[in-house]
Amino acid sequence: MRYSTREWKVPYRYNAISRNELIRPEIFIELRRAPDFITTDSSFQFLFRAGKGETRINGNIVEPYSNTGIFFKEIALEPYGRRSRVRGSVAYGDLHIFYEDAYFANFPDTSAKHPVILKSVSPRGTVILPPDDFLRITFSSNMVEDIDTILLYANGMPFPLWHNGSRYVGEIPCRLFEDADSAYIQVAARDKNGTDYSYDLPVSLKVRPEHSFPLIENTSDYTPASYSRGIVRLGGPYLNEYMPGVRFATNGKFGDVFRVKLNESEYAYIDEKHVKICSPGTPRPAYNITSISIFPDSNAERVVIPWPEPVPYAVFPEPEFQRIRIRLYGVHSNSTWITHRNALELIDNVSWEQKDAETYDVHVNLKDKNIWGYDLKQSRNFLALDIKYPPKRNDLLIALEAGHGGDWNWGAVGLSGLKEKDIYLDVTEKLRDILKEMGYNVAEIRAGDSSPSLRERWLLTDSLQADVFVSIHANAAGGNYLRVAGTSTYYNNPFWQDFAEIAYEKLLELPLDEFGRVGSFNYMMCRMSQRPSILVEQAFMSHAEDENKLADPEFRYEIAAKIAESINAYIDKKMRLNGHQK
């Protein structure tokens, strides 16, 4: 028989229930967190979990959490590398079991320290830039306080470095290396003890005239164009995600990432895996815009913008101005016709503005910012912005997404071993049932213990034409087991801010701390403009008290009930503002 040991914690004492299932005996002890056998730590918060009974750490009674069985204690470790023994135990009736181990602590940190942490160097690879640009180099160091002198070099030419409080920063003028095939980058440093260090950085510079940079065309569905080269864990922030066929003028390349020039002041970054290089001589797309049409359709009001050439574009939600702004790059105004049809209920008017010689803005001014969603669709010769009509309450569809899922995509794992995917699948199913009792139509985007990709979840939600979307998660953080707690809600599109606010206030009616309401959140499932979309982080699985609450099925029902109340309150509000009664 074979079993996965992914969840095993010492001591490895399990009962085999079947060929596929192992469980701990009813009375057990396990060590869940401990330092390395030899450690530089002077103390550690040892975390144990046990079955029912009296629990102790090094002979001191420590009360376990009622629902999770975890208990922990900060233990000071013996100095000078002397042995420290740590024992966790549980006693129930005549049965007494324990786990004990030894640790050697307070050792000096003998890891090599360097003025340059090479894996932190940015950018990396070959950078290609025009002569009037600067190559900005940044890197981290674990010897900032010990450094006497540190300089950046390009082909032996020195440049100063400045420490901004977290990283070293230096700039190299590209014009100095126009005549060189490549410039190779080094750092030389001397510490206060007179020890010298030198490094070849994993980056080189090629300077090429701007006219030599290629035109590129994207070939992938949902090609992301990022505002910067910074790595964001959840993706983005994105200027836009394009369907194939849009062309971009490049004026730089950082390793595998093209820098595209949108106008004189705006840039974006696109990975080369999403594009092809256009044939030499292919002209940069540009055109004069003459007319825009606005008219009611069956399910939405539509704004049609000519797009005879594949220029880049972006959409900006601006509820503070009660409008949606569409920006076209490389378009020039010849605007003489903006045609508005009668019977427009959502759109007040459409206006335009030539921001600069290369940038044309379309302002879709709304009669009310209380909209139910919008979508800009790219066709062969035009762009069409659809603004949804309010749904009928009886037909309204709510999509619920329990995050993560499957055999390996567990999400956060709590202090007791509780899996995030299981917690919020249970909450989502409870929420589904409550909403159905309220009379709503509900769709589950992750039914059961499946693990569709984020794009598959997004496409399913869109194909169902859901009117409201809520993603259910649980949070986690590092540090000690009582450091960060609380509930939070998240949104990306500012049109959905009030939805996140209503949900947040409802969740705070539970005995949960306040973590915050987070805007501009770039998780893909929050980036929907087609429907009000938010994410709920119920509580922190890394916080002992929060996890204990999440482990309680009754408390999970209370969370589901509060989310259901917030969805209902939000829909009520929107229906009233749209002139519909409950």
Coordinates of C-alpha atoms in Angstrom, one line a residue:
M1 CA 0.0 0.0 0.0
R2 CA 1.2 3.5 -0.8
Y3 CA 0.3 6.7 0.9
S4 CA 1.1 10.4 0.3
T5 CA 3.3 11.7 3.1
R6 CA 2.7 15.3 2.2
E7 CA 0.7 16.0 5.4
W8 CA 2.8 13.9 7.7
K9 CA 4.2 15.4 10.9
V10 CA 6.5 13.7 13.4
P11 CA 6.0 11.4 15.1
Y12 CA 4.8 9.3 12.1
R13 CA 2.1 7.3 13.9
Y14 CA -1.0 6.8 11.8
N15 CA -3.8 4.2 11.5
A16 CA -4.5 2.8 8.0
I17 CA -8.2 3.0 7.4
S18 CA -8.1 1.9 3.8
R19 CA -5.7 1.6 0.9
N20 CA -6.1 5.4 0.4
E21 CA -6.7 6.8 3.8
L22 CA -4.6 7.3 7.0
I23 CA -5.7 9.0 10.2
R24 CA -4.1 9.8 13.5
P25 CA -5.2 7.7 16.5
E26 CA -7.8 9.4 18.7
I27 CA -5.0 10.2 21.2
F28 CA -2.0 11.6 19.5
I29 CA 0.7 14.2 19.6
E30 CA 2.5 15.9 16.6
L31 CA 5.1 18.6 16.3
R32 CA 4.0 21.0 13.6
R33 CA 6.6 23.8 13.8
A34 CA 10.2 23.7 15.1
P35 CA 13.6 25.3 14.2
D36 CA 16.3 23.5 12.4
F37 CA 18.2 20.9 14.4
I38 CA 21.2 23.4 14.5
T39 CA 19.9 26.9 14.5
T40 CA 21.0 30.5 15.0
D41 CA 17.7 31.2 16.9
S42 CA 17.9 32.0 20.6
S43 CA 14.2 31.1 21.1
F44 CA 11.4 29.5 19.1
Q45 CA 7.6 29.3 19.3
F46 CA 7.1 25.5 19.2
L47 CA 3.8 24.4 17.8
F48 CA 2.2 21.1 18.7
R49 CA -1.1 19.5 17.9
A50 CA -2.8 16.8 20.0
G51 CA -5.9 14.8 20.4
K52 CA -8.1 15.1 23.5
G53 CA -6.4 15.3 26.9
E54 CA -4.2 17.5 29.0
T55 CA -1.4 19.1 26.9
R56 CA 2.0 20.3 28.1
I57 CA 5.2 21.7 26.7
N58 CA 8.3 21.0 28.8
G59 CA 6.0 20.1 31.7
N60 CA 4.0 23.3 31.6
I61 CA 0.3 23.0 30.9
V62 CA -0.7 24.8 27.7
E63 CA -4.4 24.8 26.8
P64 CA -5.1 23.7 23.2
Y65 CA -7.5 25.5 20.9
S66 CA -10.8 23.7 21.1
N67 CA -11.5 23.1 17.4
T68 CA -8.0 22.6 16.0
G69 CA -6.1 21.0 18.9
I70 CA -3.0 23.2 18.5
F71 CA -1.0 24.5 21.4
F72 CA 2.3 26.4 21.4
K73 CA 4.8 28.1 23.6
E74 CA 7.9 30.3 23.1
I75 CA 10.9 28.4 24.4
A76 CA 14.2 30.1 25.2
L77 CA 17.0 27.9 23.8
E78 CA 20.3 27.2 25.6
P79 CA 23.2 29.5 24.7
Y80 CA 26.6 28.7 23.2
G81 CA 25.2 25.8 21.2
R82 CA 24.3 23.7 24.2
R83 CA 21.6 21.2 23.8
S84 CA 18.0 22.2 24.4
R85 CA 15.4 19.5 24.8
V86 CA 11.8 20.3 24.0
R87 CA 8.9 18.0 24.8
G88 CA 5.2 18.2 23.9
S89 CA 2.9 15.8 25.6
V90 CA -0.8 14.8 26.0
A91 CA -2.3 12.7 28.8
Y92 CA -5.7 11.2 28.8
G93 CA -6.7 8.8 31.6
D94 CA -3.9 6.3 32.0
L95 CA -2.5 7.0 28.6
H96 CA 0.4 9.5 28.4
I97 CA 2.3 10.1 25.1
F98 CA 4.9 12.6 24.1
Y99 CA 7.3 13.7 21.4
E100 CA 10.7 15.1 22.4
D101 CA 13.6 16.3 20.4
A102 CA 16.9 18.2 20.9
Y103 CA 18.1 21.4 19.3
F104 CA 21.4 23.2 19.3
A105 CA 20.8 26.9 19.2
N106 CA 22.5 30.4 19.4
F107 CA 25.1 29.4 16.8
P108 CA 26.6 32.4 14.9
D109 CA 25.4 33.0 11.4
T110 CA 28.2 31.5 9.3
S111 CA 26.5 31.9 6.0
A112 CA 28.5 34.0 3.5
K113 CA 27.5 37.6 3.3
H114 CA 27.9 39.6 0.2
P115 CA 27.6 43.2 -0.8
V116 CA 25.5 42.0 -3.8
I117 CA 22.8 39.3 -3.7
L118 CA 23.0 38.2 -7.3
K119 CA 19.5 36.7 -7.4
S120 CA 18.1 40.2 -6.5
V121 CA 19.7 42.0 -9.5
S122 CA 17.2 43.7 -11.8
P123 CA 17.0 43.8 -14.7
R124 CA 18.5 40.5 -15.8
G125 CA 19.7 39.1 -19.2
T126 CA 20.4 41.3 -22.2
V127 CA 18.9 44.7 -22.1
I128 CA 18.5 46.6 -25.5
L129 CA 17.8 50.4 -25.2
P130 CA 18.1 53.5 -27.4
P131 CA 20.9 56.0 -26.9
D132 CA 18.8 58.6 -25.1
D133 CA 17.8 56.2 -22.4
F134 CA 19.3 55.1 -19.1
L135 CA 19.9 51.5 -17.8
R136 CA 18.7 51.5 -14.2
I137 CA 20.3 48.7 -12.1
T138 CA 19.0 47.7 -8.7
F139 CA 20.1 45.0 -6.2
S140 CA 19.9 44.0 -2.6
S141 CA 22.8 43.6 -0.2
N142 CA 23.2 41.9 3.2
M143 CA 26.2 44.0 4.1
V144 CA 24.9 47.6 3.8
E145 CA 26.2 48.7 7.2
D146 CA 29.6 47.1 6.6
I147 CA 30.4 48.6 3.2
D148 CA 32.9 51.4 2.9
T149 CA 32.9 51.9 -0.9
I150 CA 30.8 50.4 -3.6
L151 CA 30.7 51.3 -7.4
L152 CA 28.9 50.1 -10.5
Y153 CA 31.0 49.6 -13.6
A154 CA 30.1 49.2 -17.3
N155 CA 33.0 48.1 -19.5
G156 CA 35.3 49.4 -16.8
M157 CA 33.7 52.8 -16.5
P158 CA 32.6 53.6 -12.9
F159 CA 29.2 54.9 -11.9
P160 CA 28.0 55.8 -8.4
L161 CA 25.5 53.6 -6.5
W162 CA 22.9 55.0 -4.0
H163 CA 21.2 53.0 -1.3
N164 CA 17.5 54.0 -1.0
G165 CA 16.9 52.2 2.3
S166 CA 16.1 48.8 0.8
R167 CA 18.2 48.4 -2.4
Y168 CA 21.2 49.8 -4.2
V169 CA 20.3 51.8 -7.3
G170 CA 22.6 53.0 -10.1
E171 CA 22.0 54.5 -13.6
I172 CA 24.1 54.0 -16.7
P173 CA 23.6 56.6 -19.6
C174 CA 23.2 54.5 -22.8
R175 CA 24.7 57.2 -25.0
L176 CA 28.1 56.4 -23.6
F177 CA 28.0 52.9 -25.2
E178 CA 26.6 53.6 -28.7
D179 CA 29.8 52.5 -30.3
A180 CA 30.2 49.3 -28.2
D181 CA 28.6 46.0 -29.2
S182 CA 27.8 45.3 -25.6
A183 CA 28.4 46.8 -22.2
Y184 CA 29.1 44.3 -19.4
I185 CA 28.1 45.3 -15.9
Q186 CA 30.1 44.7 -12.7
V187 CA 30.1 45.9 -9.1
A188 CA 33.2 46.4 -7.0
A189 CA 33.0 46.9 -3.2
R190 CA 35.3 47.3 -0.2
D191 CA 34.1 46.7 3.3
K192 CA 35.2 48.6 6.4
N193 CA 37.8 45.9 7.2
G194 CA 39.5 46.5 3.8
T195 CA 38.2 43.3 2.1
D196 CA 37.5 43.7 -1.6
Y197 CA 34.6 42.1 -3.5
S198 CA 33.8 42.0 -7.2
Y199 CA 30.9 40.7 -9.1
D200 CA 29.9 40.2 -12.7
L201 CA 26.2 41.1 -12.7
P202 CA 23.8 38.8 -14.7
V203 CA 22.9 41.7 -17.1
S204 CA 24.4 43.3 -20.1
L205 CA 23.5 46.4 -22.2
K206 CA 23.2 46.8 -26.0
V207 CA 22.6 50.3 -27.3
R208 CA 20.8 50.4 -30.6
P209 CA 19.2 53.3 -32.6
E210 CA 15.5 53.7 -31.9
H211 CA 14.6 53.1 -35.6
S212 CA 16.0 49.6 -35.3
F213 CA 13.5 48.4 -32.8
P214 CA 10.8 46.1 -34.3
L215 CA 7.1 46.4 -34.5
I216 CA 5.4 43.5 -32.8
E217 CA 2.0 41.9 -33.0
N218 CA 0.4 39.9 -30.2
T219 CA -0.6 36.3 -31.1
S220 CA -2.1 35.0 -27.8
D221 CA -5.5 35.3 -26.3
Y222 CA -5.6 37.7 -23.3
T223 CA -2.0 39.0 -23.9
P224 CA -1.2 41.0 -20.8
A225 CA 0.4 44.4 -21.3
S226 CA 1.9 45.4 -17.9
Y227 CA 2.5 48.9 -16.6
S228 CA 6.0 47.8 -15.3
R229 CA 8.5 45.0 -15.2
G230 CA 7.9 44.5 -11.5
I231 CA 6.8 41.0 -10.5
V232 CA 3.4 40.9 -8.8
R233 CA 2.4 37.6 -7.2
L234 CA -1.2 37.8 -8.4
G235 CA -0.5 39.1 -11.9
G236 CA -0.7 42.7 -13.2
P237 CA -1.3 45.5 -12.8
Y238 CA -2.2 45.4 -16.4
L239 CA -2.9 48.2 -18.8
N240 CA -5.0 45.7 -20.8
E241 CA -5.3 42.1 -21.8
Y242 CA -5.5 41.9 -25.6
M243 CA -7.0 39.5 -28.1
P244 CA -4.6 38.6 -31.0
G245 CA -3.8 41.1 -33.8
V246 CA -2.8 44.3 -31.9
R247 CA 0.4 45.9 -33.0
F248 CA 2.9 47.7 -30.8
A249 CA 6.0 49.9 -31.5
T250 CA 8.9 48.8 -29.3
N251 CA 11.7 50.9 -28.0
G252 CA 13.5 48.6 -25.7
K253 CA 13.9 45.0 -24.5
F254 CA 14.7 43.6 -21.1
G255 CA 15.6 40.0 -21.4
D256 CA 12.5 38.3 -22.7
V257 CA 10.2 41.3 -22.3
F258 CA 9.6 44.0 -24.9
R259 CA 9.1 47.6 -23.8
V260 CA 6.4 49.1 -26.0
K261 CA 6.0 52.9 -26.6
L262 CA 2.4 54.0 -26.5
N263 CA 3.0 57.7 -26.7
E264 CA 5.7 60.1 -25.5
S265 CA 5.0 59.5 -21.8
E266 CA 3.3 56.0 -21.6
Y267 CA 5.0 52.6 -21.9
A268 CA 4.0 49.1 -21.4
Y269 CA 5.8 45.7 -21.2
I270 CA 4.9 42.5 -23.1
D271 CA 6.6 39.1 -22.9
E272 CA 8.0 37.9 -26.2
K273 CA 6.2 34.6 -25.8
H274 CA 2.9 36.4 -26.6
V275 CA 4.0 38.1 -29.8
K276 CA 5.6 37.8 -33.3
I277 CA 8.0 40.3 -34.8
C278 CA 6.4 42.1 -37.9
S279 CA 8.2 42.2 -41.2
P280 CA 10.8 45.0 -41.6
G281 CA 9.1 48.1 -43.0
T282 CA 5.7 47.3 -41.5
P283 CA 4.3 50.7 -40.6
R284 CA 3.2 51.6 -37.1
P285 CA -0.6 51.5 -36.9
A286 CA -2.3 54.9 -36.9
Y287 CA -5.5 56.5 -38.3
N288 CA -7.8 59.4 -38.2
I289 CA -11.1 58.8 -36.4
T290 CA -14.2 60.5 -37.8
S291 CA -17.3 59.0 -36.2
I292 CA -18.6 57.1 -33.2
S293 CA -22.0 55.6 -32.8
I294 CA -24.1 55.0 -29.7
F295 CA -27.3 53.0 -29.7
P296 CA -29.4 50.6 -27.6
D297 CA -29.1 46.8 -28.2
S298 CA -31.1 43.9 -26.8
N299 CA -29.0 43.4 -23.6
A300 CA -26.8 46.5 -23.5
E301 CA -26.2 49.9 -24.8
R302 CA -23.3 49.9 -27.3
V303 CA -20.6 52.4 -28.2
V304 CA -19.0 51.5 -31.6
I305 CA -15.6 53.0 -32.3
P306 CA -13.9 52.6 -35.7
W307 CA -10.7 50.5 -35.5
P308 CA -9.4 50.2 -39.1
E309 CA -5.8 49.7 -37.9
P310 CA -4.8 47.5 -35.0
V311 CA -3.7 50.3 -32.6
P312 CA -3.3 49.6 -28.8
Y313 CA -6.1 50.7 -26.6
A314 CA -7.1 50.6 -22.9
V315 CA -10.2 51.0 -20.8
F316 CA -10.3 53.0 -17.6
P317 CA -13.2 52.9 -15.1
E318 CA -13.8 56.4 -13.6
P319 CA -16.9 56.3 -11.3
E320 CA -15.7 59.5 -9.7
F321 CA -16.4 61.2 -13.0
Q322 CA -19.5 59.0 -13.7
R323 CA -17.9 57.7 -16.9
I324 CA -15.8 55.0 -18.6
R325 CA -12.8 56.2 -20.6
I326 CA -11.4 54.4 -23.6
R327 CA -7.9 55.4 -24.7
L328 CA -6.6 54.8 -28.2
Y329 CA -2.9 55.1 -29.0
G330 CA -1.8 56.4 -32.4
V331 CA -5.2 57.9 -33.3
H332 CA -5.8 61.4 -34.4
S333 CA -9.0 63.3 -34.3
N334 CA -11.1 64.1 -37.3
S335 CA -14.2 63.7 -35.2
T336 CA -17.2 65.2 -36.9
W337 CA -19.9 62.6 -36.1
I338 CA -20.8 61.2 -32.7
T339 CA -24.3 59.8 -33.2
H340 CA -26.6 59.2 -30.2
R341 CA -29.8 57.3 -30.8
N342 CA -33.0 57.8 -28.8
A343 CA -34.0 55.6 -25.8
L344 CA -30.6 55.5 -24.2
E345 CA -31.1 54.6 -20.5
L346 CA -27.5 54.2 -19.3
I347 CA -25.4 56.5 -21.5
D348 CA -25.8 60.2 -21.2
N349 CA -23.5 61.2 -24.0
V350 CA -20.1 60.4 -25.6
S351 CA -17.4 63.0 -26.0
W352 CA -13.8 62.9 -27.2
E353 CA -10.5 64.5 -26.3
Q354 CA -7.1 64.6 -28.1
K355 CA -4.8 64.3 -25.2
D356 CA -1.7 64.7 -27.3
A357 CA -0.5 64.0 -30.8
E358 CA -0.7 60.3 -30.3
T359 CA -3.5 59.8 -27.8
Y360 CA -7.2 60.0 -28.3
D361 CA -9.7 59.5 -25.4
V362 CA -13.4 58.5 -25.7
H363 CA -15.4 59.6 -22.7
V364 CA -18.5 57.5 -22.2
N365 CA -20.5 59.7 -19.8
L366 CA -23.1 57.7 -17.8
K367 CA -26.5 58.8 -16.5
D368 CA -25.7 57.0 -13.3
K369 CA -22.6 55.2 -12.0
N370 CA -24.8 52.4 -10.7
I371 CA -24.0 50.1 -13.6
W372 CA -24.1 46.3 -13.7
G373 CA -21.0 45.8 -15.9
Y374 CA -19.4 46.6 -19.2
D375 CA -17.2 44.9 -21.8
L376 CA -15.0 46.3 -24.6
K377 CA -14.9 43.8 -27.4
Q378 CA -12.3 43.8 -30.2
S379 CA -13.5 43.0 -33.7
R380 CA -11.7 43.2 -37.0
N381 CA -12.6 46.8 -37.9
F382 CA -14.2 48.3 -34.7
L383 CA -14.2 48.2 -31.0
A384 CA -17.5 47.9 -29.2
L385 CA -18.2 48.9 -25.6
D386 CA -21.3 47.2 -24.2
I387 CA -22.8 48.5 -21.0
K388 CA -25.2 46.0 -19.5
Y389 CA -28.8 46.7 -18.8
P390 CA -29.9 45.9 -15.2
P391 CA -31.0 42.3 -14.9
K392 CA -34.4 41.3 -13.8
R393 CA -34.3 40.1 -10.2
N394 CA -35.9 36.7 -10.9
D395 CA -33.4 36.0 -13.7
L396 CA -30.3 37.3 -11.8
L397 CA -27.5 34.8 -11.6
I398 CA -24.9 34.8 -8.8
A399 CA -21.6 33.1 -9.5
L400 CA -19.6 31.7 -6.5
E401 CA -16.0 30.6 -6.7
A402 CA -14.3 28.6 -4.1
G403 CA -10.6 29.2 -4.7
H404 CA -7.8 26.6 -5.2
G405 CA -8.9 22.9 -5.1
G406 CA -7.8 19.5 -6.3
D407 CA -5.2 17.1 -5.0
W408 CA -2.3 19.6 -4.9
N409 CA -3.7 23.1 -5.1
W410 CA -4.5 23.4 -1.4
G411 CA -4.0 27.1 -0.9
A412 CA -2.9 28.1 2.6
V413 CA -2.5 25.4 5.2
G414 CA -3.5 26.3 8.7
L415 CA -1.4 25.8 11.8
S416 CA -3.3 22.6 12.5
G417 CA -3.1 21.3 8.9
L418 CA -6.5 22.7 8.0
K419 CA -6.6 23.2 4.2
E420 CA -7.8 26.5 2.7
K421 CA -9.4 24.7 -0.2
D422 CA -11.6 22.6 2.1
I423 CA -12.6 25.6 4.3
Y424 CA -13.9 27.8 1.6
L425 CA -15.5 25.0 -0.4
D426 CA -17.6 24.3 2.6
V427 CA -18.4 28.0 3.1
T428 CA -19.2 28.4 -0.6
E429 CA -21.6 25.4 -0.5
K430 CA -23.3 26.8 2.6
L431 CA -23.5 30.2 0.9
R432 CA -25.0 28.6 -2.2
D433 CA -27.8 27.0 -0.2
I434 CA -28.6 30.2 1.7
L435 CA -28.8 32.2 -1.5
K436 CA -31.0 29.6 -3.1
E437 CA -33.3 29.8 -0.1
M438 CA -33.5 33.5 -0.7
G439 CA -34.7 32.8 -4.2
Y440 CA -31.5 33.5 -6.2
N441 CA -30.1 31.5 -9.1
V442 CA -26.6 30.4 -8.2
A443 CA -23.7 28.9 -10.2
E444 CA -20.7 27.2 -8.6
I445 CA -17.5 28.0 -10.6
R446 CA -15.5 25.3 -8.7
A447 CA -17.9 22.5 -7.9
G448 CA -16.5 19.8 -5.6
D449 CA -12.7 19.2 -5.2
S450 CA -11.8 20.2 -8.7
S451 CA -9.0 22.5 -9.8
P452 CA -9.8 24.5 -13.0
S453 CA -7.3 27.1 -14.0
L454 CA -8.0 30.8 -13.2
R455 CA -8.7 31.5 -16.9
E456 CA -11.0 28.5 -17.1
R457 CA -12.9 29.9 -14.1
W458 CA -13.0 33.3 -15.7
L459 CA -14.3 32.0 -19.0
L460 CA -16.9 29.8 -17.3
T461 CA -18.2 32.8 -15.3
D462 CA -18.4 34.8 -18.5
S463 CA -20.1 32.1 -20.5
L464 CA -22.8 31.8 -17.9
Q465 CA -23.4 35.5 -18.2
A466 CA -23.4 35.8 -14.4
D467 CA -24.7 39.1 -13.0
V468 CA -22.7 39.1 -9.7
F469 CA -19.5 37.3 -8.8
V470 CA -18.0 36.4 -5.4
S471 CA -14.7 34.6 -4.8
I472 CA -14.3 32.9 -1.4
H473 CA -10.8 32.5 0.2
A474 CA -9.0 32.5 3.5
N475 CA -5.9 34.5 4.3
A476 CA -2.4 33.6 5.6
A477 CA 0.7 35.5 6.8
G478 CA 4.1 34.7 8.2
G479 CA 5.5 35.4 11.7
N480 CA 4.2 34.2 15.0
Y481 CA 0.9 32.5 15.4
L482 CA -1.0 35.5 16.8
R483 CA 0.6 38.2 14.6
V484 CA -2.0 39.0 11.8
A485 CA -5.7 38.4 12.0
G486 CA -9.0 39.6 10.7
T487 CA -11.4 39.6 7.8
S488 CA -11.1 41.5 4.5
T489 CA -12.7 42.1 1.2
Y490 CA -11.1 42.9 -2.2
Y491 CA -12.0 44.6 -5.4
N492 CA -10.2 45.7 -8.6
N493 CA -12.7 47.8 -10.5
P494 CA -13.6 51.0 -8.6
F495 CA -17.2 50.6 -9.8
W496 CA -17.5 47.6 -7.5
Q497 CA -16.0 49.4 -4.4
D498 CA -19.4 49.7 -2.7
F499 CA -20.0 46.0 -3.0
A500 CA -16.7 45.3 -1.2
E501 CA -17.6 47.9 1.5
I502 CA -21.0 46.3 2.1
A503 CA -19.5 42.8 2.4
Y504 CA -16.8 44.1 4.7
E505 CA -19.2 45.8 7.1
K506 CA -21.4 42.6 7.3
L507 CA -18.4 40.4 8.1
L508 CA -17.3 42.7 10.8
E509 CA -20.5 41.9 12.6
L510 CA -18.9 38.6 13.4
P511 CA -16.2 38.3 16.1
L512 CA -13.4 38.9 13.6
D513 CA -10.8 41.6 13.7
E514 CA -10.5 44.3 11.0
F515 CA -7.8 43.6 8.4
G516 CA -9.0 46.0 5.7
R517 CA -10.9 46.6 2.5
V518 CA -8.4 46.3 -0.4
G519 CA -8.8 48.1 -3.8
S520 CA -6.9 47.7 -7.0
F521 CA -6.6 44.0 -6.2
N522 CA -5.2 42.2 -9.3
Y523 CA -6.3 38.6 -8.8
M524 CA -7.7 37.6 -12.1
M525 CA -11.2 36.7 -10.8
C526 CA -11.4 40.3 -9.4
R527 CA -10.5 41.9 -12.7
M528 CA -13.9 41.4 -14.3
S529 CA -15.6 44.5 -15.6
Q530 CA -18.5 42.5 -17.0
R531 CA -20.2 42.2 -13.5
P532 CA -19.7 43.3 -9.9
S533 CA -16.9 41.2 -8.7
I534 CA -15.3 40.9 -5.3
L535 CA -13.1 38.5 -3.2
V536 CA -13.7 37.7 0.4
E537 CA -10.8 36.6 2.7
Q538 CA -12.8 35.2 5.6
A539 CA -10.0 35.2 8.2
F540 CA -6.3 34.2 8.7
M541 CA -5.5 30.5 8.7
S542 CA -2.0 31.4 10.0
H543 CA -3.6 33.0 13.2
A544 CA -4.4 30.5 15.9
E545 CA -7.6 32.1 17.0
D546 CA -8.9 32.8 13.5
E547 CA -8.1 29.2 12.4
N548 CA -9.9 27.9 15.4
K549 CA -13.0 29.8 14.4
L550 CA -12.7 28.6 10.8
A551 CA -12.5 25.0 12.0
D552 CA -16.0 25.3 13.5
P553 CA -18.7 24.4 11.0
E554 CA -21.2 26.6 12.8
F555 CA -18.9 29.6 12.5
R556 CA -18.4 28.9 8.8
Y557 CA -22.2 28.9 8.4
E558 CA -22.3 32.4 10.1
I559 CA -19.6 33.6 7.6
A560 CA -21.7 32.2 4.7
A561 CA -24.8 33.9 6.1
K562 CA -23.1 37.3 6.4
I563 CA -21.8 37.1 2.8
A564 CA -25.3 36.2 1.7
E565 CA -26.7 39.2 3.5
S566 CA -24.1 41.4 1.9
I567 CA -24.9 40.1 -1.6
N568 CA -28.6 40.6 -1.0
A569 CA -28.1 44.1 0.4
Y570 CA -25.9 45.1 -2.5
I571 CA -28.5 43.8 -5.0
D572 CA -31.3 45.6 -3.1
K573 CA -29.3 48.8 -3.3
K574 CA -28.6 48.5 -7.0
M575 CA -32.2 47.5 -7.8
R576 CA -33.5 50.6 -5.9
L577 CA -31.1 52.9 -7.7
N578 CA -32.2 51.4 -11.0
G579 CA -35.8 52.2 -10.1
H580 CA -36.8 48.6 -9.2
Q581 CA -38.4 47.6 -5.9
K582 CA -37.4 44.6 -3.9

